[in-house]
Coordinates of C-alpha atoms in Angstrom, one line a residue:
Chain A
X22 CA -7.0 84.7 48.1
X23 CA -6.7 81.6 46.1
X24 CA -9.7 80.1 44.5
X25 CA -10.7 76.8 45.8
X26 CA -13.2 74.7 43.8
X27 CA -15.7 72.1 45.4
X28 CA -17.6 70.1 42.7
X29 CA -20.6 68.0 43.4
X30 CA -22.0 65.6 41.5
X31 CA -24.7 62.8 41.8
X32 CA -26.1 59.2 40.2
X33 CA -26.4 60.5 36.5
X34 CA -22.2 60.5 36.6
X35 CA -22.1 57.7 38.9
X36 CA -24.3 55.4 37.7
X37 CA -23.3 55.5 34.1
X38 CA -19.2 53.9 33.5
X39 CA -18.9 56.0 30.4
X40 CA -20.1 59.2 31.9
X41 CA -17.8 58.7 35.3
X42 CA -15.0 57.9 33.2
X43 CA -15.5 61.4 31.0
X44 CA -15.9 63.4 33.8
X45 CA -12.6 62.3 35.9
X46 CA -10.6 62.9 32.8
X47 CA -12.0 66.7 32.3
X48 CA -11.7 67.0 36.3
X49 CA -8.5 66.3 36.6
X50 CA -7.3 69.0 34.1
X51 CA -8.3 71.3 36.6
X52 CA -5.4 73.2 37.3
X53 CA -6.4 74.6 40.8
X54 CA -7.6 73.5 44.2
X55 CA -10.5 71.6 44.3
X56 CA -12.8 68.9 46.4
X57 CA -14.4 66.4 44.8
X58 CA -18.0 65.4 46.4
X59 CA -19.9 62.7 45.3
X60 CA -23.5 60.9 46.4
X61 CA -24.2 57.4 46.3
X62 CA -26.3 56.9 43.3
X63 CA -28.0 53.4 42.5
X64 CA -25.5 51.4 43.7
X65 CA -26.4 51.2 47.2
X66 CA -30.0 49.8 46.6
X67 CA -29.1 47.4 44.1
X68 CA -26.3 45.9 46.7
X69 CA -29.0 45.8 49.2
X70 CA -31.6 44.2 47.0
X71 CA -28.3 41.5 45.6
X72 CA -28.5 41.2 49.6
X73 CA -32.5 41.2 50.2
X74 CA -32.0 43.7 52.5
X75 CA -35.5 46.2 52.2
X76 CA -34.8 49.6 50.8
X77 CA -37.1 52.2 53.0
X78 CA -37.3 55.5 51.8
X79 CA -39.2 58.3 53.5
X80 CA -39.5 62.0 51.5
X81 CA -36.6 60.8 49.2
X82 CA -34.2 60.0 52.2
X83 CA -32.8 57.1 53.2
X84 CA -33.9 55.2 56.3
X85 CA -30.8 54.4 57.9
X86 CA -30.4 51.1 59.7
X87 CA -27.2 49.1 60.8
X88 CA -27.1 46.7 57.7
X89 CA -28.4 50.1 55.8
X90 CA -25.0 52.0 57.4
X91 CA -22.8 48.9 56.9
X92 CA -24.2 48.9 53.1
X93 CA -23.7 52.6 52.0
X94 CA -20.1 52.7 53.9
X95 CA -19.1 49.5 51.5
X96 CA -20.9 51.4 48.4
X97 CA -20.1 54.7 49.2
X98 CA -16.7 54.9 51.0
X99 CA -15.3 51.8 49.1
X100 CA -16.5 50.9 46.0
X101 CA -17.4 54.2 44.4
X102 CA -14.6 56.3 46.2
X103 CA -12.0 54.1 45.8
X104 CA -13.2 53.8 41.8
X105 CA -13.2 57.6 41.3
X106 CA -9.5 58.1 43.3
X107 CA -8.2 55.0 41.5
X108 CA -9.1 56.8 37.8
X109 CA -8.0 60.0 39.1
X110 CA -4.6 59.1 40.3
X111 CA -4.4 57.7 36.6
X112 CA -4.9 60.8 35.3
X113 CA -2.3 62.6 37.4
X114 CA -5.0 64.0 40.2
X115 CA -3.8 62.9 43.2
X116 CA -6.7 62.3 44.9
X117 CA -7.1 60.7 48.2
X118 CA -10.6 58.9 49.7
X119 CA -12.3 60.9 52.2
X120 CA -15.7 60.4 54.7
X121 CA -15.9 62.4 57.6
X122 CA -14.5 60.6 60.0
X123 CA -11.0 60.6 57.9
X124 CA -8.7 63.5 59.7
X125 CA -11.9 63.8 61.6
X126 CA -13.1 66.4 58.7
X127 CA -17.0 66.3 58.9
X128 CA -18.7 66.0 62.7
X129 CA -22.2 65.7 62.8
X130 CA -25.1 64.8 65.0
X131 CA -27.4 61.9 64.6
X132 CA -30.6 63.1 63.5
X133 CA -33.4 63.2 66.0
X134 CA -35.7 60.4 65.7
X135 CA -39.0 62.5 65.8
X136 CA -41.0 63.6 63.8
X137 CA -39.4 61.0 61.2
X138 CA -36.7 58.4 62.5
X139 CA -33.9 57.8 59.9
X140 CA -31.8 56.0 62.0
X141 CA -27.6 56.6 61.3
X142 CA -28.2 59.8 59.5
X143 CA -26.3 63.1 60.3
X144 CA -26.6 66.6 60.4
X145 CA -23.2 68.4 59.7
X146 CA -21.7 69.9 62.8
X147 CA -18.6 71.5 62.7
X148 CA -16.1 70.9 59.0
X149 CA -12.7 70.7 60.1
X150 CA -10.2 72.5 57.6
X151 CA -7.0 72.1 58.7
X152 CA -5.8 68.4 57.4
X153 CA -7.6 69.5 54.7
X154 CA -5.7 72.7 53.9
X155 CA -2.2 70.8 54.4
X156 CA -3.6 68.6 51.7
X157 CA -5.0 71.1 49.3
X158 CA -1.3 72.9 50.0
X159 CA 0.6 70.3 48.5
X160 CA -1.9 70.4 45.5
X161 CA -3.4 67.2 46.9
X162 CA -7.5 66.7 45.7
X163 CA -9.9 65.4 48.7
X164 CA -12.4 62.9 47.2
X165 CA -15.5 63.0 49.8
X166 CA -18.1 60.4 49.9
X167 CA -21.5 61.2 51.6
X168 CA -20.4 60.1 55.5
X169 CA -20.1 61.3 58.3
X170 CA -19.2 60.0 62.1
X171 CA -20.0 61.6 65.6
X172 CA -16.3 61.4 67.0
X173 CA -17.7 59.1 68.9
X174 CA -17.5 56.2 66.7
X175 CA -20.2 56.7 64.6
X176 CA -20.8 56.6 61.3
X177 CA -23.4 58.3 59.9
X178 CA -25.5 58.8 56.4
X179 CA -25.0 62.4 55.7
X180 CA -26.7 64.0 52.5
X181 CA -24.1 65.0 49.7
X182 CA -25.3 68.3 48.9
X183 CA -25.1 69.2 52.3
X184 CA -21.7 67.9 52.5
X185 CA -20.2 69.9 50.1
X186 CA -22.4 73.2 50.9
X187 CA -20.7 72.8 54.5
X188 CA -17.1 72.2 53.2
X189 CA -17.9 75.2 51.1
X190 CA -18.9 77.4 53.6
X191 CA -16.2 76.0 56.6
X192 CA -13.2 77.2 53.4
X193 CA -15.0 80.7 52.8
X194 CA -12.7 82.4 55.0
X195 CA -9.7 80.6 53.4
X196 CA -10.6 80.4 50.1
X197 CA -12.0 82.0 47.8
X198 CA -15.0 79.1 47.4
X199 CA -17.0 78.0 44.6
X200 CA -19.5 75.5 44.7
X201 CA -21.0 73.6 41.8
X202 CA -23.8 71.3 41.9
X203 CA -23.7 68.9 38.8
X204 CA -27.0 67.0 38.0
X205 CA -28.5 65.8 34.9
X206 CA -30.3 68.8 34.0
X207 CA -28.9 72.5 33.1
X208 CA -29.6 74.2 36.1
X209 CA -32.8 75.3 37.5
X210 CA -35.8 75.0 34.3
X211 CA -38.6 77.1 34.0
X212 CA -40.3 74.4 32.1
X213 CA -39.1 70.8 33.6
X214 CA -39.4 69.6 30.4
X215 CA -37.4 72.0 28.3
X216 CA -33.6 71.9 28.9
X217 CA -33.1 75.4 27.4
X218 CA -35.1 77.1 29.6
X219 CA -32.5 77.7 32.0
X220 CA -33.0 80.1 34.9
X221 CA -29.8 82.3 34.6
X222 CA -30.0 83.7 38.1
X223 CA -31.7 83.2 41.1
X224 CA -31.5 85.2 43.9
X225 CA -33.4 85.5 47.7
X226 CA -35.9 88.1 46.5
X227 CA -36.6 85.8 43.4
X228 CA -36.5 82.3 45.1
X229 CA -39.3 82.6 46.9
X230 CA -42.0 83.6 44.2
X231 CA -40.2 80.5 42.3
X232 CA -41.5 78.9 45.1
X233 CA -44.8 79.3 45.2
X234 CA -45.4 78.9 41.5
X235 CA -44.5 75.9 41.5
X236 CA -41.1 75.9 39.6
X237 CA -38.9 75.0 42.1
X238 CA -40.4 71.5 43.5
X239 CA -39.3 68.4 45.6
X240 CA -36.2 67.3 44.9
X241 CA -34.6 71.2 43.9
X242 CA -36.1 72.9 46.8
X243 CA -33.6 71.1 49.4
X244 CA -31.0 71.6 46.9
X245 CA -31.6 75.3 46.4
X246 CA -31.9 75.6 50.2
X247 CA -28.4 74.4 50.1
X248 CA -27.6 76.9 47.8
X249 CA -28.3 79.7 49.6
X250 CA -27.3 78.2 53.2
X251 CA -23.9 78.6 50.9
X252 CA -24.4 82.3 49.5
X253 CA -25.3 83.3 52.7
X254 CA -22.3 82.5 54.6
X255 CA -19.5 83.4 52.5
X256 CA -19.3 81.1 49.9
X257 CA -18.2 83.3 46.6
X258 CA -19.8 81.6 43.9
X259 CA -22.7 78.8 43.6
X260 CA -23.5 77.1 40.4
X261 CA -26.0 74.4 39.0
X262 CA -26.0 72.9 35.6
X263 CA -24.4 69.8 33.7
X264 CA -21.1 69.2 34.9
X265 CA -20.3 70.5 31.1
X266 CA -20.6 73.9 32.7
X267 CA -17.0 73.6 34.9
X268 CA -15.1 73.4 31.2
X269 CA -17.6 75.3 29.3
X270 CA -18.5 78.7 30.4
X271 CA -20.8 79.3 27.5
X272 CA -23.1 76.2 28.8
X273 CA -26.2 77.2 30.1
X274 CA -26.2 76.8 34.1
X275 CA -28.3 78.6 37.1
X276 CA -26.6 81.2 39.2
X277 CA -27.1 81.2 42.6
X278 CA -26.6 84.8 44.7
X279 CA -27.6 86.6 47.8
Chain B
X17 CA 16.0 59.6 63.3
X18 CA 12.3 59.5 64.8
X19 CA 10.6 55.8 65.1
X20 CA 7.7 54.7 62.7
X21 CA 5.9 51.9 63.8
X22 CA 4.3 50.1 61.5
X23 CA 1.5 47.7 62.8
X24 CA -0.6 44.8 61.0
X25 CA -3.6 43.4 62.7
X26 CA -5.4 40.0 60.7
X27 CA -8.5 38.3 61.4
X28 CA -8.6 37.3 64.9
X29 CA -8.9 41.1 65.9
X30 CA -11.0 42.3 63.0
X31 CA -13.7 39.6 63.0
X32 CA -14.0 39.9 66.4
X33 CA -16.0 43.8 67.4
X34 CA -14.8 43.5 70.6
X35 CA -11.4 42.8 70.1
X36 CA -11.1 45.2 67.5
X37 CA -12.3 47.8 70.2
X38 CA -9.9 46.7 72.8
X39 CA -7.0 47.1 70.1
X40 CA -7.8 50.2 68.6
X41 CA -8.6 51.7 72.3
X42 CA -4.4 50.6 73.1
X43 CA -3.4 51.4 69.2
X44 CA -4.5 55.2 70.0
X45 CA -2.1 55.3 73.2
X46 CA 1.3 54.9 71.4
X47 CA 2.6 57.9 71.1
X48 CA 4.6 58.1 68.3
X49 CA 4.1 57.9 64.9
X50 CA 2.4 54.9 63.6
X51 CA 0.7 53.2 60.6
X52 CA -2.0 50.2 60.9
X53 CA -2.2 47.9 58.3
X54 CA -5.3 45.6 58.4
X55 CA -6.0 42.8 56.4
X56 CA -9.6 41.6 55.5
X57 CA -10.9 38.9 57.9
X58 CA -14.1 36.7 57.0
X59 CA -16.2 39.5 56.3
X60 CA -15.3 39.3 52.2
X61 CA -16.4 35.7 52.1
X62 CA -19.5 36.5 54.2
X63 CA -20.7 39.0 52.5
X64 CA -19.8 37.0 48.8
X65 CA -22.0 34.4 50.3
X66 CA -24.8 36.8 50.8
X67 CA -24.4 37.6 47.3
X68 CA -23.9 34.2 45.9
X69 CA -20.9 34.9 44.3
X70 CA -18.7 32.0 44.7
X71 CA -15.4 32.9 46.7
X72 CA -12.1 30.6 45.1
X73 CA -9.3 30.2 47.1
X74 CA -5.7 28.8 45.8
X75 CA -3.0 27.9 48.1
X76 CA -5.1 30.2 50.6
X77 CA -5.2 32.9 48.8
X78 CA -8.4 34.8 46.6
X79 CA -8.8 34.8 43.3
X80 CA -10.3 37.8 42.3
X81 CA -12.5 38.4 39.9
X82 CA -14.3 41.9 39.1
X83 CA -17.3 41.1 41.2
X84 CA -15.1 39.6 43.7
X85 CA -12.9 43.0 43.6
X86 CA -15.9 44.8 43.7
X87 CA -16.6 42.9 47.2
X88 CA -13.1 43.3 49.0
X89 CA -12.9 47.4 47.7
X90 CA -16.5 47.5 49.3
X91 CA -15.3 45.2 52.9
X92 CA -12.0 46.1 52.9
X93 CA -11.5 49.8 51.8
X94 CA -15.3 50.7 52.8
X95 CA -16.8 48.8 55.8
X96 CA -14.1 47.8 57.9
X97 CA -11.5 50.8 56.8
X98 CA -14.5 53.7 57.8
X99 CA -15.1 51.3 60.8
X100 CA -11.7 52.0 62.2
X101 CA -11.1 55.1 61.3
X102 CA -14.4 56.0 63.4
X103 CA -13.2 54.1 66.2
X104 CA -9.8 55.5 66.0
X105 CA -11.4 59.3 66.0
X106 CA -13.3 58.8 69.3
X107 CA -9.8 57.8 70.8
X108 CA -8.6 61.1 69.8
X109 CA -6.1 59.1 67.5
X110 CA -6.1 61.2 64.2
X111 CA -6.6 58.6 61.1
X112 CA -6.9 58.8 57.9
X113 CA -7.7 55.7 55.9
X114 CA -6.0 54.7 52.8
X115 CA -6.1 52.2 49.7
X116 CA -2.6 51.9 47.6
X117 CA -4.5 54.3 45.6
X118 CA -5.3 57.1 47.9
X119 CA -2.2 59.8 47.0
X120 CA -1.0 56.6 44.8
X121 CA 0.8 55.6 48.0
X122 CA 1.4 52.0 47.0
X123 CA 1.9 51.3 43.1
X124 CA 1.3 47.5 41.7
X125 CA 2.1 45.4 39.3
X126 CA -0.9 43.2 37.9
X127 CA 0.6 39.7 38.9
X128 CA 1.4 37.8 35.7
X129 CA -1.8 35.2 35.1
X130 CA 0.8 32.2 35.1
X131 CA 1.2 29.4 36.7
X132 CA -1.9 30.5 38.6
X133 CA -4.5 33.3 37.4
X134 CA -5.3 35.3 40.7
X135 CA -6.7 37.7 38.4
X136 CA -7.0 41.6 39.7
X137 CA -4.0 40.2 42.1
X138 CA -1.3 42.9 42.7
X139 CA 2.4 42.4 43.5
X140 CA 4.1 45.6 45.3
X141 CA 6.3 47.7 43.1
X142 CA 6.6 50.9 44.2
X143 CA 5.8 53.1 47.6
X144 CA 5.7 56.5 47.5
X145 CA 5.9 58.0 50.9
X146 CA 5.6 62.0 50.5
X147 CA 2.5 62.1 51.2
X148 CA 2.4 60.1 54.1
X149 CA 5.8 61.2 55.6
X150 CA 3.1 65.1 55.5
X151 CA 0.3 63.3 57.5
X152 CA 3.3 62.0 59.8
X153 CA 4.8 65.2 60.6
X154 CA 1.0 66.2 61.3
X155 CA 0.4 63.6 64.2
X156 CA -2.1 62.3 61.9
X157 CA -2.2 58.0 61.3
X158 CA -2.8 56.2 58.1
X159 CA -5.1 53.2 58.2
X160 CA -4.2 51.2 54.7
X161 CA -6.7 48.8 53.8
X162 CA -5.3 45.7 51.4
X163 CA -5.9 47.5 48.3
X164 CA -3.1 49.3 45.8
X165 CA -3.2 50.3 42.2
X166 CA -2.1 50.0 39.4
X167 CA -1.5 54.0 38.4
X168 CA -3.8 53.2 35.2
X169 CA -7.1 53.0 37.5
X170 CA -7.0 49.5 38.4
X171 CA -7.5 48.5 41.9
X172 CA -5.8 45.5 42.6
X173 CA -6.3 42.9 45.8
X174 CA -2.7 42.9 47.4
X175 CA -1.6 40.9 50.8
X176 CA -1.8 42.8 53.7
X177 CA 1.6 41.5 55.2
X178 CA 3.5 42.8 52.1
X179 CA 1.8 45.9 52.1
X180 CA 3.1 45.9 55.6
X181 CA 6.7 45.2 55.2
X182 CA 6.9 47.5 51.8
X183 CA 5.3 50.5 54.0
X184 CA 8.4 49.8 56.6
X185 CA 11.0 49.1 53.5
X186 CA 9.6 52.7 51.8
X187 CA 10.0 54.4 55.4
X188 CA 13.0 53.1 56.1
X189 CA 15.9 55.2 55.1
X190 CA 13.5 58.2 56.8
X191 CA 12.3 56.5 59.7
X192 CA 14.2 54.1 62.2
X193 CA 11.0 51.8 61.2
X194 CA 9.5 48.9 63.5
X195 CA 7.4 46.1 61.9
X196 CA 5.0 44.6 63.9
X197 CA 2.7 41.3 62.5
X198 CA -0.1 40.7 65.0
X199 CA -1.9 37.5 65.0
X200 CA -3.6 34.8 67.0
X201 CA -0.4 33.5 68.5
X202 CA 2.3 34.4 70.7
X203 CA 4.6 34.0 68.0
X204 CA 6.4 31.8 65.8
X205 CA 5.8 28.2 68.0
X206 CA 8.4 25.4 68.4
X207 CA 5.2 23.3 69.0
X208 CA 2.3 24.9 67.4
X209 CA -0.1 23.3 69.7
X210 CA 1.9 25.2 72.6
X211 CA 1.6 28.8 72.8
X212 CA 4.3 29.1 75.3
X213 CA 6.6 27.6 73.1
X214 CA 7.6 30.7 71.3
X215 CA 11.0 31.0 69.5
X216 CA 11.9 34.1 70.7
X217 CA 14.4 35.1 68.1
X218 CA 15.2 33.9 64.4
X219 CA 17.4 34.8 61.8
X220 CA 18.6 33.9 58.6
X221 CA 21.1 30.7 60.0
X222 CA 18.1 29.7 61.9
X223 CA 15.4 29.8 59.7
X224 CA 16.1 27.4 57.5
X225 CA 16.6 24.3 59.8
X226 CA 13.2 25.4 61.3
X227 CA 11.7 24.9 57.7
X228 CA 13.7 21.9 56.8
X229 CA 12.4 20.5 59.9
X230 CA 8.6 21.4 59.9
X231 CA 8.1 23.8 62.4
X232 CA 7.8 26.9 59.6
X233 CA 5.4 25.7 57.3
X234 CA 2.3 26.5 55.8
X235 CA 0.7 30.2 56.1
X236 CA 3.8 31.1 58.4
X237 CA 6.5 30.8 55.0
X238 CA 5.0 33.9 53.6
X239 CA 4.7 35.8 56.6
X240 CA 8.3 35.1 57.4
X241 CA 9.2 35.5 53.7
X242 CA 7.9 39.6 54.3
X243 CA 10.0 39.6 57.6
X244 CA 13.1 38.7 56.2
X245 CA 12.4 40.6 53.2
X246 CA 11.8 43.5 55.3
X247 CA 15.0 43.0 57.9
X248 CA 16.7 42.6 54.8
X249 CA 15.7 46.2 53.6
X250 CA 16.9 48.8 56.5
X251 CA 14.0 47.8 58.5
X252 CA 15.2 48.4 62.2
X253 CA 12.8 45.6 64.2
X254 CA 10.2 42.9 62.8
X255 CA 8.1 41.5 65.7
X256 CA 5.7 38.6 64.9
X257 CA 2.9 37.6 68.2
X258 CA -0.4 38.8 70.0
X259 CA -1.1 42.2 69.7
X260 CA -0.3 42.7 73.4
X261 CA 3.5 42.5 72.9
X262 CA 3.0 46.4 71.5
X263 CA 1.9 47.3 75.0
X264 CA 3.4 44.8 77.3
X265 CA 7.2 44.1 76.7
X266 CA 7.0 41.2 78.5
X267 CA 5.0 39.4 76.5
X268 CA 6.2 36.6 74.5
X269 CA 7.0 36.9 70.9
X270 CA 9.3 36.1 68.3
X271 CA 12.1 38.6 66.9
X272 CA 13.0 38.7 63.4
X273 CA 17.0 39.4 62.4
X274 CA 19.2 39.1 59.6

């Protein structure tokens, strides 16, 4: 089985030229299958503020209304994707821009609207492979951005990690999968505030007391949960860290395992 | 040889959501293969506007700046690409949307900044059909956008009516390939405030007495410009009128030949 790579990673790339720029050219010398999965970082708020449109937030999500949809899918799908394929394809990757409606690879369902209504967002359904795999085949490297439609017309706001948890886990039986989380930290801290003090490994029996002291918080507990959705169903290998980790195996990232 | 037909839509069908709806609801019933080219509409000035950027226009075409390639990648490649694609999806039509620099399909050259600067303006060079002729072979439909590349990670702003005839031209010597220009009227017009006054065939002996005498003029040169250039270049059938002469064969429209 052939090892196929998906890499995640979020605003502290994104947002920063330099950083995006670094990171495509040390991605691309990636000599083996691979998806590339990235979130929306600022860009999508400043757009809507350039366009007064009001930002609403709720738990760190998105509130997702029609000018909201119509601003992420201009951010998201074109801007930032069409960037990152653009630099890619300079460095020899060749990359092709993907939401979920594109070969119809990511279904999901709108969100119920209670307890919280977040409008267009969507909870991953079914990942469809096979375009995919024909792709990946003739060493072609997906690009997704975080969207999603219904197959009914659709679009939908669809949470990045999530996306590329699912992808992860709808290849496991196809590919050997890893999946790496890149953020702006080195993986899961003990101490927030002390970049070496890296949490090698976590596993289920050690999440959970984690949990409850307090160490894994907020933002990392719905990444971790993504983590293990992913360990649970197949997927080989799940990593967090710096994106320095993929071309590094001596840098310090968090393991993730059953 | 199997046919490709290659079909641009312009403004009157994609600032217009029902229209669009109506088309794409027909475009999913052809049964062969097929590529849709779609140019940008009003929605790039609109949304400029919104963010006070000021749009410039030269001989009816954009000059674009970074902030203003910034707003057609976003409009172009994001909103109204995704939007189709969606659309496309829920008529069981398989699309995939592309830029010039999705699988570096269509390669540019920056166009030279005299006489006129158009600035991140990009003239056709190179099409590279591999990938596509895969999707093809797949039943699956490419949706380009009016975007290329440069290969060096520069997105350039490119007219949708070349990108059109170069995507036949490319296809060509694989494809017996059909070029169809949609647009507000039922053709080329003898009197353009008739619409039944279609010329219902031109070729190169004809064409010039029509310019010489004022009925080709303005917006329409360029348009026939990229049918002749395309007729001239192994493409098989160039059709300029409403978008209804792809399902009914009876409907008026002019027919480009050498």
């Amino acid at each position: 089985m052939k090892t196929l790579k998906i890499i995640k990673i979020g605003g502290n790339i994104i947002d920063d030229d330099d950083a995006l720029k670094q990171f495509l050219k040390a991605f691309a010398t990636i000599d083996a299958p691979k998806i590339l999965v990235h979130g929306g970082g600022k860009l999508a708020t400043k757009l809507a503020q350039q366009m007064q449109v009001e930002v609403k937030m709720i738990d760190g999500r998105r509130v997702t209304d029609q000018v909201t949809l119509d601003i992420i899918t201009m951010v998201y799908a074109g801007k930032i994707n069409k960037t990152i394929v653009a630099q890619l394809q300079a460095h020899n990757c060749n990359a092709i821009g993907f939401s979920g409606a594109d070969g119809n690879t990511i279904v999901s369902d709108l969100r119920p609207s209670k307890p919280i209504d977040y409008g267009f967002a969507g909870d991953v359904k079914k990942v469809n492979t096979e375009t995919l795999e024909i792709l990946l085949n003739n060493e072609i490297t997906p690009v997704f951005c975080a969207i999603t439609h219904d197959k009914k017309g659709q679009l939908l706001n669809t949470n990045a990690d999530t996306i590329a948890s699912e992808l992860a886990i709808g290849f496991a039986s196809i590919y050997k999968t890893e999946l790496y989380y890149c953020f702006e930290k080195n993986g899961v801290l003990e101490n927030v505030n002390n970049d070496n003090s890296v949490i090698e490994n976590i596993n289920t029996k050690s999440y959970q007391p984690l949990i409850e002291n307090g160490i894994i918080y907020e933002g990392m507990l719905p990444k971790l949960n993504n983590c293990f959705h992913a360990v649970n169903n197949q997927v080989q290998k799940v990593c967090i860290g710096k994106s320095e980790m993929l071309f590094d195996k001596n840098n310090k990232h968090t393991t993730i395992s059953k």
